[in-house]
PDB file of C-alpha atoms in Angstrom:
ATOM      1  CA  GLU A1246       0.000   0.000   0.000  1.00 50.00           C
ATOM      2  CA  THR A1247       1.479   3.366  -1.055  1.00 61.00           C
ATOM      3  CA  GLY A1248       1.456   6.026   1.653  1.00 90.00           C
ATOM      4  CA  VAL A1249       0.772   9.745   1.345  1.00 94.00           C
ATOM      5  CA  THR A1250       3.543  11.629  -0.445  1.00 96.00           C
ATOM      6  CA  GLN A1251       4.173  15.368  -0.662  1.00 97.00           C
ATOM      7  CA  SER A1252       6.426  17.626  -2.689  1.00 97.00           C
ATOM      8  CA  PRO A1253       8.578  19.548  -2.316  1.00 97.00           C
ATOM      9  CA  THR A1254       9.984  18.682   1.109  1.00 96.00           C
ATOM     10  CA  HIS A1255      11.327  22.176   1.735  1.00 96.00           C
ATOM     11  CA  LEU A1256      10.707  25.541   0.142  1.00 96.00           C
ATOM     12  CA  ILE A1257      11.916  29.086   0.689  1.00 98.00           C
ATOM     13  CA  LYS A1258       9.890  31.995  -0.681  1.00 98.00           C
ATOM     14  CA  THR A1259       9.762  35.743  -0.152  1.00 98.00           C
ATOM     15  CA  ARG A1260       6.822  37.774   1.055  1.00 98.00           C
ATOM     16  CA  GLY A1261       4.275  38.452  -1.684  1.00 98.00           C
ATOM     17  CA  GLN A1262       5.180  35.430  -3.779  1.00 98.00           C
ATOM     18  CA  GLN A1263       2.896  32.513  -4.606  1.00 98.00           C
ATOM     19  CA  VAL A1264       3.507  28.840  -3.835  1.00 98.00           C
ATOM     20  CA  THR A1265       2.020  25.502  -4.922  1.00 98.00           C
ATOM     21  CA  LEU A1266       2.379  22.391  -2.786  1.00 98.00           C
ATOM     22  CA  ARG A1267       1.494  18.909  -4.006  1.00 98.00           C
ATOM     23  CA  CYS A1268       0.114  15.766  -2.414  1.00 97.00           C
ATOM     24  CA  SER A1269      -0.590  12.232  -3.570  1.00 95.00           C
ATOM     25  CA  SER A1270      -3.109  10.397  -1.424  1.00 91.00           C
ATOM     26  CA  GLN A1271      -2.735   6.912  -0.045  1.00 88.00           C
ATOM     27  CA  SER A1272      -3.922   4.147  -2.350  1.00 85.00           C
ATOM     28  CA  GLY A1273      -7.692   3.670  -2.026  1.00 83.00           C
ATOM     29  CA  HIS A1274      -8.256   7.005  -0.286  1.00 87.00           C
ATOM     30  CA  ASN A1275     -10.534   9.521  -2.035  1.00 87.00           C
ATOM     31  CA  THR A1276     -10.462  12.429   0.414  1.00 90.00           C
ATOM     32  CA  VAL A1277      -7.560  14.794   0.953  1.00 93.00           C
ATOM     33  CA  SER A1278      -7.222  17.363   3.730  1.00 94.00           C
ATOM     34  CA  TRP A1279      -4.622  20.061   4.182  1.00 97.00           C
ATOM     35  CA  TYR A1280      -3.311  21.343   7.497  1.00 97.00           C
ATOM     36  CA  GLN A1281      -0.928  24.080   8.553  1.00 98.00           C
ATOM     37  CA  GLN A1282       1.305  23.429  11.553  1.00 97.00           C
ATOM     38  CA  ALA A1283       3.136  26.396  13.024  1.00 95.00           C
ATOM     39  CA  LEU A1284       6.073  25.781  15.328  1.00 92.00           C
ATOM     40  CA  GLY A1285       4.957  24.522  18.727  1.00 90.00           C
ATOM     41  CA  GLN A1286       1.315  24.162  17.693  1.00 93.00           C
ATOM     42  CA  GLY A1287      -0.923  21.349  16.578  1.00 95.00           C
ATOM     43  CA  PRO A1288      -1.974  21.134  12.931  1.00 95.00           C
ATOM     44  CA  GLN A1289      -4.759  23.548  11.930  1.00 95.00           C
ATOM     45  CA  PHE A1290      -7.315  22.465   9.317  1.00 94.00           C
ATOM     46  CA  ILE A1291      -7.166  24.475   6.087  1.00 96.00           C
ATOM     47  CA  PHE A1292      -9.629  22.624   3.827  1.00 94.00           C
ATOM     48  CA  GLN A1293     -10.667  19.236   2.532  1.00 92.00           C
ATOM     49  CA  TYR A1294     -11.327  17.909  -0.957  1.00 93.00           C
ATOM     50  CA  TYR A1295     -13.628  15.062  -1.892  1.00 89.00           C
ATOM     51  CA  ARG A1296     -14.406  14.075  -5.482  1.00 87.00           C
ATOM     52  CA  GLU A1297     -12.603  17.175  -6.754  1.00 91.00           C
ATOM     53  CA  GLU A1298     -14.823  19.548  -4.733  1.00 92.00           C
ATOM     54  CA  GLU A1299     -14.002  21.512  -1.592  1.00 92.00           C
ATOM     55  CA  ASN A1300     -15.747  19.674   1.231  1.00 88.00           C
ATOM     56  CA  GLY A1301     -15.105  21.917   4.207  1.00 89.00           C
ATOM     57  CA  ARG A1302     -12.839  24.796   5.099  1.00 92.00           C
ATOM     58  CA  GLY A1303     -11.180  26.042   8.244  1.00 92.00           C
ATOM     59  CA  ASN A1304     -10.486  29.604   9.284  1.00 92.00           C
ATOM     60  CA  PHE A1305      -8.081  30.499   6.489  1.00 96.00           C
ATOM     61  CA  PRO A1306      -8.347  33.441   4.049  1.00 97.00           C
ATOM     62  CA  PRO A1307      -9.233  33.002   0.352  1.00 97.00           C
ATOM     63  CA  ARG A1308      -5.592  33.355  -0.679  1.00 98.00           C
ATOM     64  CA  PHE A1309      -5.348  29.709   0.424  1.00 98.00           C
ATOM     65  CA  SER A1310      -6.896  27.658  -2.356  1.00 97.00           C
ATOM     66  CA  GLY A1311      -6.743  24.105  -3.584  1.00 96.00           C
ATOM     67  CA  LEU A1312      -7.525  21.535  -6.212  1.00 96.00           C
ATOM     68  CA  GLN A1313      -8.140  17.836  -6.316  1.00 96.00           C
ATOM     69  CA  PHE A1314      -7.540  15.817  -9.461  1.00 94.00           C
ATOM     70  CA  PRO A1315      -9.374  12.720 -10.774  1.00 92.00           C
ATOM     71  CA  ASN A1316      -6.629  10.483  -9.377  1.00 90.00           C
ATOM     72  CA  TYR A1317      -7.313  12.056  -5.928  1.00 91.00           C
ATOM     73  CA  SER A1318      -4.003  13.880  -5.784  1.00 94.00           C
ATOM     74  CA  SER A1319      -4.232  17.478  -4.628  1.00 96.00           C
ATOM     75  CA  GLU A1320      -2.572  20.877  -4.677  1.00 97.00           C
ATOM     76  CA  LEU A1321      -2.509  23.664  -2.125  1.00 98.00           C
ATOM     77  CA  ASN A1322      -1.901  27.154  -3.492  1.00 98.00           C
ATOM     78  CA  VAL A1323      -1.059  30.145  -1.359  1.00 98.00           C
ATOM     79  CA  ASN A1324      -0.997  33.616  -2.908  1.00 97.00           C
ATOM     80  CA  ALA A1325       0.532  36.809  -1.558  1.00 98.00           C
ATOM     81  CA  LEU A1326       2.679  34.967   0.977  1.00 98.00           C
ATOM     82  CA  GLU A1327       3.076  36.499   4.416  1.00 98.00           C
ATOM     83  CA  LEU A1328       5.783  35.881   6.994  1.00 97.00           C
ATOM     84  CA  ASP A1329       3.235  34.078   9.227  1.00 97.00           C
ATOM     85  CA  ASP A1330       2.658  31.521   6.461  1.00 98.00           C
ATOM     86  CA  SER A1331       5.971  29.945   7.433  1.00 98.00           C
ATOM     87  CA  ALA A1332       4.972  26.516   8.711  1.00 97.00           C
ATOM     88  CA  LEU A1333       4.860  22.807   8.039  1.00 97.00           C
ATOM     89  CA  TYR A1334       2.068  22.057   5.549  1.00 98.00           C
ATOM     90  CA  LEU A1335       0.614  18.604   5.958  1.00 97.00           C
ATOM     91  CA  CYS A1336      -1.575  16.687   3.597  1.00 96.00           C
ATOM     92  CA  ALA A1337      -3.703  13.840   4.931  1.00 94.00           C
ATOM     93  CA  SER A1338      -5.842  11.303   3.141  1.00 91.00           C
ATOM     94  CA  SER A1339      -8.892   9.456   4.417  1.00 86.00           C
ATOM     95  CA  PRO A1340     -10.421   6.138   3.397  1.00 81.00           C
ATOM     96  CA  PRO A1341     -13.879   6.052   1.782  1.00 77.00           C
ATOM     97  CA  ALA A1342     -16.957   6.803   3.910  1.00 70.00           C
ATOM     98  CA  GLY A1343     -17.986   4.016   6.230  1.00 58.00           C
ATOM     99  CA  GLU A1344     -14.503   3.351   7.492  1.00 56.00           C
ATOM    100  CA  VAL A1345     -12.893   4.830  10.590  1.00 54.00           C
ATOM    101  CA  GLU A1346     -12.931   8.591  10.351  1.00 64.00           C
ATOM    102  CA  THR A1347      -9.256   9.063  10.738  1.00 74.00           C
ATOM    103  CA  GLN A1348      -6.583  10.461   8.468  1.00 85.00           C
ATOM    104  CA  TYR A1349      -3.092   9.465   7.451  1.00 89.00           C
ATOM    105  CA  PHE A1350      -0.511  12.167   7.000  1.00 93.00           C
ATOM    106  CA  GLY A1351       2.230  12.722   4.498  1.00 96.00           C
ATOM    107  CA  PRO A1352       5.701  13.887   5.569  1.00 96.00           C
ATOM    108  CA  GLY A1353       4.822  17.527   4.967  1.00 97.00           C
ATOM    109  CA  THR A1354       6.324  20.481   3.140  1.00 98.00           C
ATOM    110  CA  ARG A1355       8.293  22.885   5.265  1.00 97.00           C
ATOM    111  CA  LEU A1356       7.745  26.436   3.947  1.00 98.00           C
ATOM    112  CA  LEU A1357       9.844  29.390   5.011  1.00 98.00           C
ATOM    113  CA  VAL A1358       8.733  32.875   3.976  1.00 98.00           C
ATOM    114  CA  LEU A1359      11.391  35.572   4.199  1.00 97.00           C
TER     115      LEU A1359
ATOM    116  CA  ARG B 193     -11.064  28.903  24.551  1.00 77.00           C
ATOM    117  CA  LYS B 194      -9.316  26.301  22.391  1.00 85.00           C
ATOM    118  CA  GLU B 195     -11.439  23.427  21.091  1.00 91.00           C
ATOM    119  CA  VAL B 196      -8.924  20.870  22.356  1.00 95.00           C
ATOM    120  CA  GLU B 197      -6.743  21.666  25.354  1.00 96.00           C
ATOM    121  CA  GLN B 198      -3.646  19.792  26.447  1.00 96.00           C
ATOM    122  CA  ASP B 199      -0.895  20.426  28.969  1.00 91.00           C
ATOM    123  CA  PRO B 200       2.143  21.223  26.783  1.00 90.00           C
ATOM    124  CA  GLY B 201       4.595  19.648  29.242  1.00 89.00           C
ATOM    125  CA  PRO B 202       7.334  18.693  28.887  1.00 94.00           C
ATOM    126  CA  PHE B 203       6.921  15.570  30.935  1.00 95.00           C
ATOM    127  CA  ASN B 204      10.371  14.279  31.855  1.00 96.00           C
ATOM    128  CA  VAL B 205      10.181  10.701  33.146  1.00 97.00           C
ATOM    129  CA  PRO B 206      12.709   7.902  33.708  1.00 97.00           C
ATOM    130  CA  GLU B 207      12.632   4.718  31.681  1.00 98.00           C
ATOM    131  CA  GLY B 208      10.114   2.272  33.087  1.00 97.00           C
ATOM    132  CA  ALA B 209       7.853   4.953  34.545  1.00 97.00           C
ATOM    133  CA  THR B 210       4.125   5.228  33.988  1.00 98.00           C
ATOM    134  CA  VAL B 211       2.948   8.546  32.612  1.00 97.00           C
ATOM    135  CA  ALA B 212      -0.532   9.896  31.915  1.00 96.00           C
ATOM    136  CA  PHE B 213      -1.667  12.669  29.616  1.00 94.00           C
ATOM    137  CA  ASN B 214      -5.034  14.341  29.702  1.00 94.00           C
ATOM    138  CA  CYS B 215      -6.961  16.420  27.255  1.00 96.00           C
ATOM    139  CA  THR B 216     -10.314  18.203  27.281  1.00 97.00           C
ATOM    140  CA  TYR B 217     -12.489  19.138  24.334  1.00 96.00           C
ATOM    141  CA  SER B 218     -15.187  21.779  24.115  1.00 94.00           C
ATOM    142  CA  ASN B 219     -17.511  20.523  21.368  1.00 90.00           C
ATOM    143  CA  SER B 220     -19.997  18.060  22.826  1.00 90.00           C
ATOM    144  CA  ALA B 221     -20.896  17.013  19.261  1.00 87.00           C
ATOM    145  CA  SER B 222     -17.449  15.478  18.783  1.00 88.00           C
ATOM    146  CA  GLN B 223     -17.808  11.961  17.440  1.00 86.00           C
ATOM    147  CA  SER B 224     -14.400  10.361  17.117  1.00 88.00           C
ATOM    148  CA  PHE B 225     -11.318  10.654  19.253  1.00 93.00           C
ATOM    149  CA  PHE B 226      -7.689   9.780  18.668  1.00 93.00           C
ATOM    150  CA  TRP B 227      -4.191  10.077  19.969  1.00 96.00           C
ATOM    151  CA  TYR B 228      -1.512  10.841  17.429  1.00 95.00           C
ATOM    152  CA  ARG B 229       2.212  10.760  18.019  1.00 97.00           C
ATOM    153  CA  GLN B 230       4.559  13.248  16.374  1.00 97.00           C
ATOM    154  CA  ASP B 231       8.327  12.909  16.389  1.00 96.00           C
ATOM    155  CA  CYS B 232      10.481  16.003  15.990  1.00 92.00           C
ATOM    156  CA  ARG B 233      10.148  17.457  12.482  1.00 87.00           C
ATOM    157  CA  LYS B 234       8.026  14.533  11.297  1.00 93.00           C
ATOM    158  CA  GLU B 235       4.362  14.087  10.431  1.00 95.00           C
ATOM    159  CA  PRO B 236       1.744  13.055  13.013  1.00 95.00           C
ATOM    160  CA  LYS B 237       1.080   9.326  13.071  1.00 94.00           C
ATOM    161  CA  LEU B 238      -2.005   7.640  14.460  1.00 92.00           C
ATOM    162  CA  LEU B 239      -1.221   6.015  17.796  1.00 95.00           C
ATOM    163  CA  MET B 240      -4.699   4.791  18.663  1.00 93.00           C
ATOM    164  CA  SER B 241      -8.381   5.543  18.493  1.00 91.00           C
ATOM    165  CA  VAL B 242     -10.197   6.198  21.752  1.00 93.00           C
ATOM    166  CA  TYR B 243     -13.484   4.528  22.640  1.00 87.00           C
ATOM    167  CA  SER B 244     -15.937   5.178  25.450  1.00 85.00           C
ATOM    168  CA  SER B 245     -15.333   1.709  26.849  1.00 86.00           C
ATOM    169  CA  GLY B 246     -11.608   2.396  27.026  1.00 87.00           C
ATOM    170  CA  ASN B 247      -9.082   0.549  24.930  1.00 92.00           C
ATOM    171  CA  GLU B 248      -5.606  -0.808  25.290  1.00 94.00           C
ATOM    172  CA  ASP B 249      -2.802  -1.443  22.835  1.00 94.00           C
ATOM    173  CA  GLY B 250       0.190  -3.026  24.513  1.00 96.00           C
ATOM    174  CA  ARG B 251       1.635  -0.501  26.965  1.00 97.00           C
ATOM    175  CA  PHE B 252      -0.839   2.193  25.904  1.00 98.00           C
ATOM    176  CA  THR B 253      -4.312   2.671  27.374  1.00 97.00           C
ATOM    177  CA  ALA B 254      -6.776   5.319  26.233  1.00 96.00           C
ATOM    178  CA  GLN B 255      -9.943   6.427  28.000  1.00 95.00           C
ATOM    179  CA  LEU B 256     -12.809   8.682  26.998  1.00 95.00           C
ATOM    180  CA  ASN B 257     -15.262  10.359  29.358  1.00 94.00           C
ATOM    181  CA  ARG B 258     -17.990  11.943  27.243  1.00 93.00           C
ATOM    182  CA  ALA B 259     -19.814  13.433  30.216  1.00 93.00           C
ATOM    183  CA  SER B 260     -16.704  15.364  31.271  1.00 94.00           C
ATOM    184  CA  GLN B 261     -15.430  15.795  27.687  1.00 95.00           C
ATOM    185  CA  TYR B 262     -12.114  14.402  28.748  1.00 94.00           C
ATOM    186  CA  ILE B 263      -9.658  12.035  27.068  1.00 96.00           C
ATOM    187  CA  SER B 264      -6.634  10.375  28.601  1.00 96.00           C
ATOM    188  CA  LEU B 265      -3.619   8.364  27.509  1.00 97.00           C
ATOM    189  CA  LEU B 266      -1.626   6.166  29.863  1.00 97.00           C
ATOM    190  CA  ILE B 267       1.797   4.845  28.929  1.00 98.00           C
ATOM    191  CA  ARG B 268       3.217   2.072  31.080  1.00 98.00           C
ATOM    192  CA  ASP B 269       6.846   0.978  31.282  1.00 98.00           C
ATOM    193  CA  SER B 270       8.074   4.004  29.300  1.00 98.00           C
ATOM    194  CA  LYS B 271      10.806   3.414  26.723  1.00 98.00           C
ATOM    195  CA  LEU B 272      13.323   5.893  25.363  1.00 98.00           C
ATOM    196  CA  SER B 273      11.591   5.472  22.004  1.00 97.00           C
ATOM    197  CA  ASP B 274       8.354   6.846  23.482  1.00 98.00           C
ATOM    198  CA  SER B 275       9.912  10.331  23.551  1.00 98.00           C
ATOM    199  CA  ALA B 276       7.735  12.412  21.243  1.00 97.00           C
ATOM    200  CA  THR B 277       4.857  14.876  21.233  1.00 97.00           C
ATOM    201  CA  TYR B 278       1.440  13.336  21.806  1.00 98.00           C
ATOM    202  CA  LEU B 279      -1.458  15.064  20.100  1.00 97.00           C
ATOM    203  CA  CYS B 280      -5.035  14.745  21.295  1.00 97.00           C
ATOM    204  CA  VAL B 281      -7.400  14.817  18.323  1.00 94.00           C
ATOM    205  CA  VAL B 282     -11.174  14.996  17.931  1.00 93.00           C
ATOM    206  CA  ASN B 283     -13.439  14.703  14.896  1.00 88.00           C
ATOM    207  CA  THR B 284     -16.749  16.544  15.060  1.00 77.00           C
ATOM    208  CA  GLY B 285     -18.127  14.735  12.045  1.00 70.00           C
ATOM    209  CA  ARG B 286     -17.084  17.372   9.529  1.00 64.00           C
ATOM    210  CA  ARG B 287     -14.276  14.994   8.592  1.00 71.00           C
ATOM    211  CA  ALA B 288     -11.810  17.650   9.704  1.00 83.00           C
ATOM    212  CA  LEU B 289      -9.625  16.735  12.636  1.00 89.00           C
ATOM    213  CA  THR B 290      -9.153  19.228  15.456  1.00 92.00           C
ATOM    214  CA  PHE B 291      -5.809  18.928  17.177  1.00 95.00           C
ATOM    215  CA  GLY B 292      -4.591  19.988  20.546  1.00 96.00           C
ATOM    216  CA  SER B 293      -1.211  21.698  20.723  1.00 95.00           C
ATOM    217  CA  GLY B 294       0.395  18.496  21.962  1.00 96.00           C
ATOM    218  CA  THR B 295       2.098  17.261  25.099  1.00 96.00           C
ATOM    219  CA  ARG B 296       5.815  16.684  24.914  1.00 96.00           C
ATOM    220  CA  LEU B 297       7.229  13.558  26.562  1.00 97.00           C
ATOM    221  CA  GLN B 298      10.926  13.034  27.205  1.00 97.00           C
ATOM    222  CA  VAL B 299      11.887   9.623  28.571  1.00 98.00           C
ATOM    223  CA  GLN B 300      15.304   9.659  30.186  1.00 96.00           C
ATOM    224  CA  PRO B 301      17.731   6.771  30.712  1.00 95.00           C
TER     225      PRO B 301
END
């Protein structure tokens, strides 16, 4: 069974730039969620995608946007980067409905905004 | 008030000790409960689900008290490899997980 993968592993950007992060879900999983984890904090829910549609969103501004593709992989886009966007960005995939409502995380992308 | 509250620690314990972590959650509609483990600079990994009847997995025991909105994790016979941050997690049914800030455990030789 292939686990969740993310790319790139690390990224450095400057304030005002745009960034795209990528995620491939675990085999058999059709739902992808994105989380932001600041240093010393737990992950914070950004949004979730199911069948290529946004299926829930946390308290993040519209400059955080996403996509899900037919193969269930996903992208997170962040426009107009701010210094506070520096964090570990985690992608998690979930099995189909009816199974345990838990999520399996990828290794994350560490973003530094200068 | 945070939706999920945990004592950040750190808890410094000797090998072989028993240590307990607690967590409270504010949303009474929460449906599923978990403990995740996160090693330094790594992703969170599911440690165990938590059920109302309590459940055990080897040295780890988890308890849920819905009336008090309280979750606990007990680790017996601590190993050096147990050193990590333990995240209390709830799911309110929106399929989004809500995480506490984590409790750091350091097991010392």
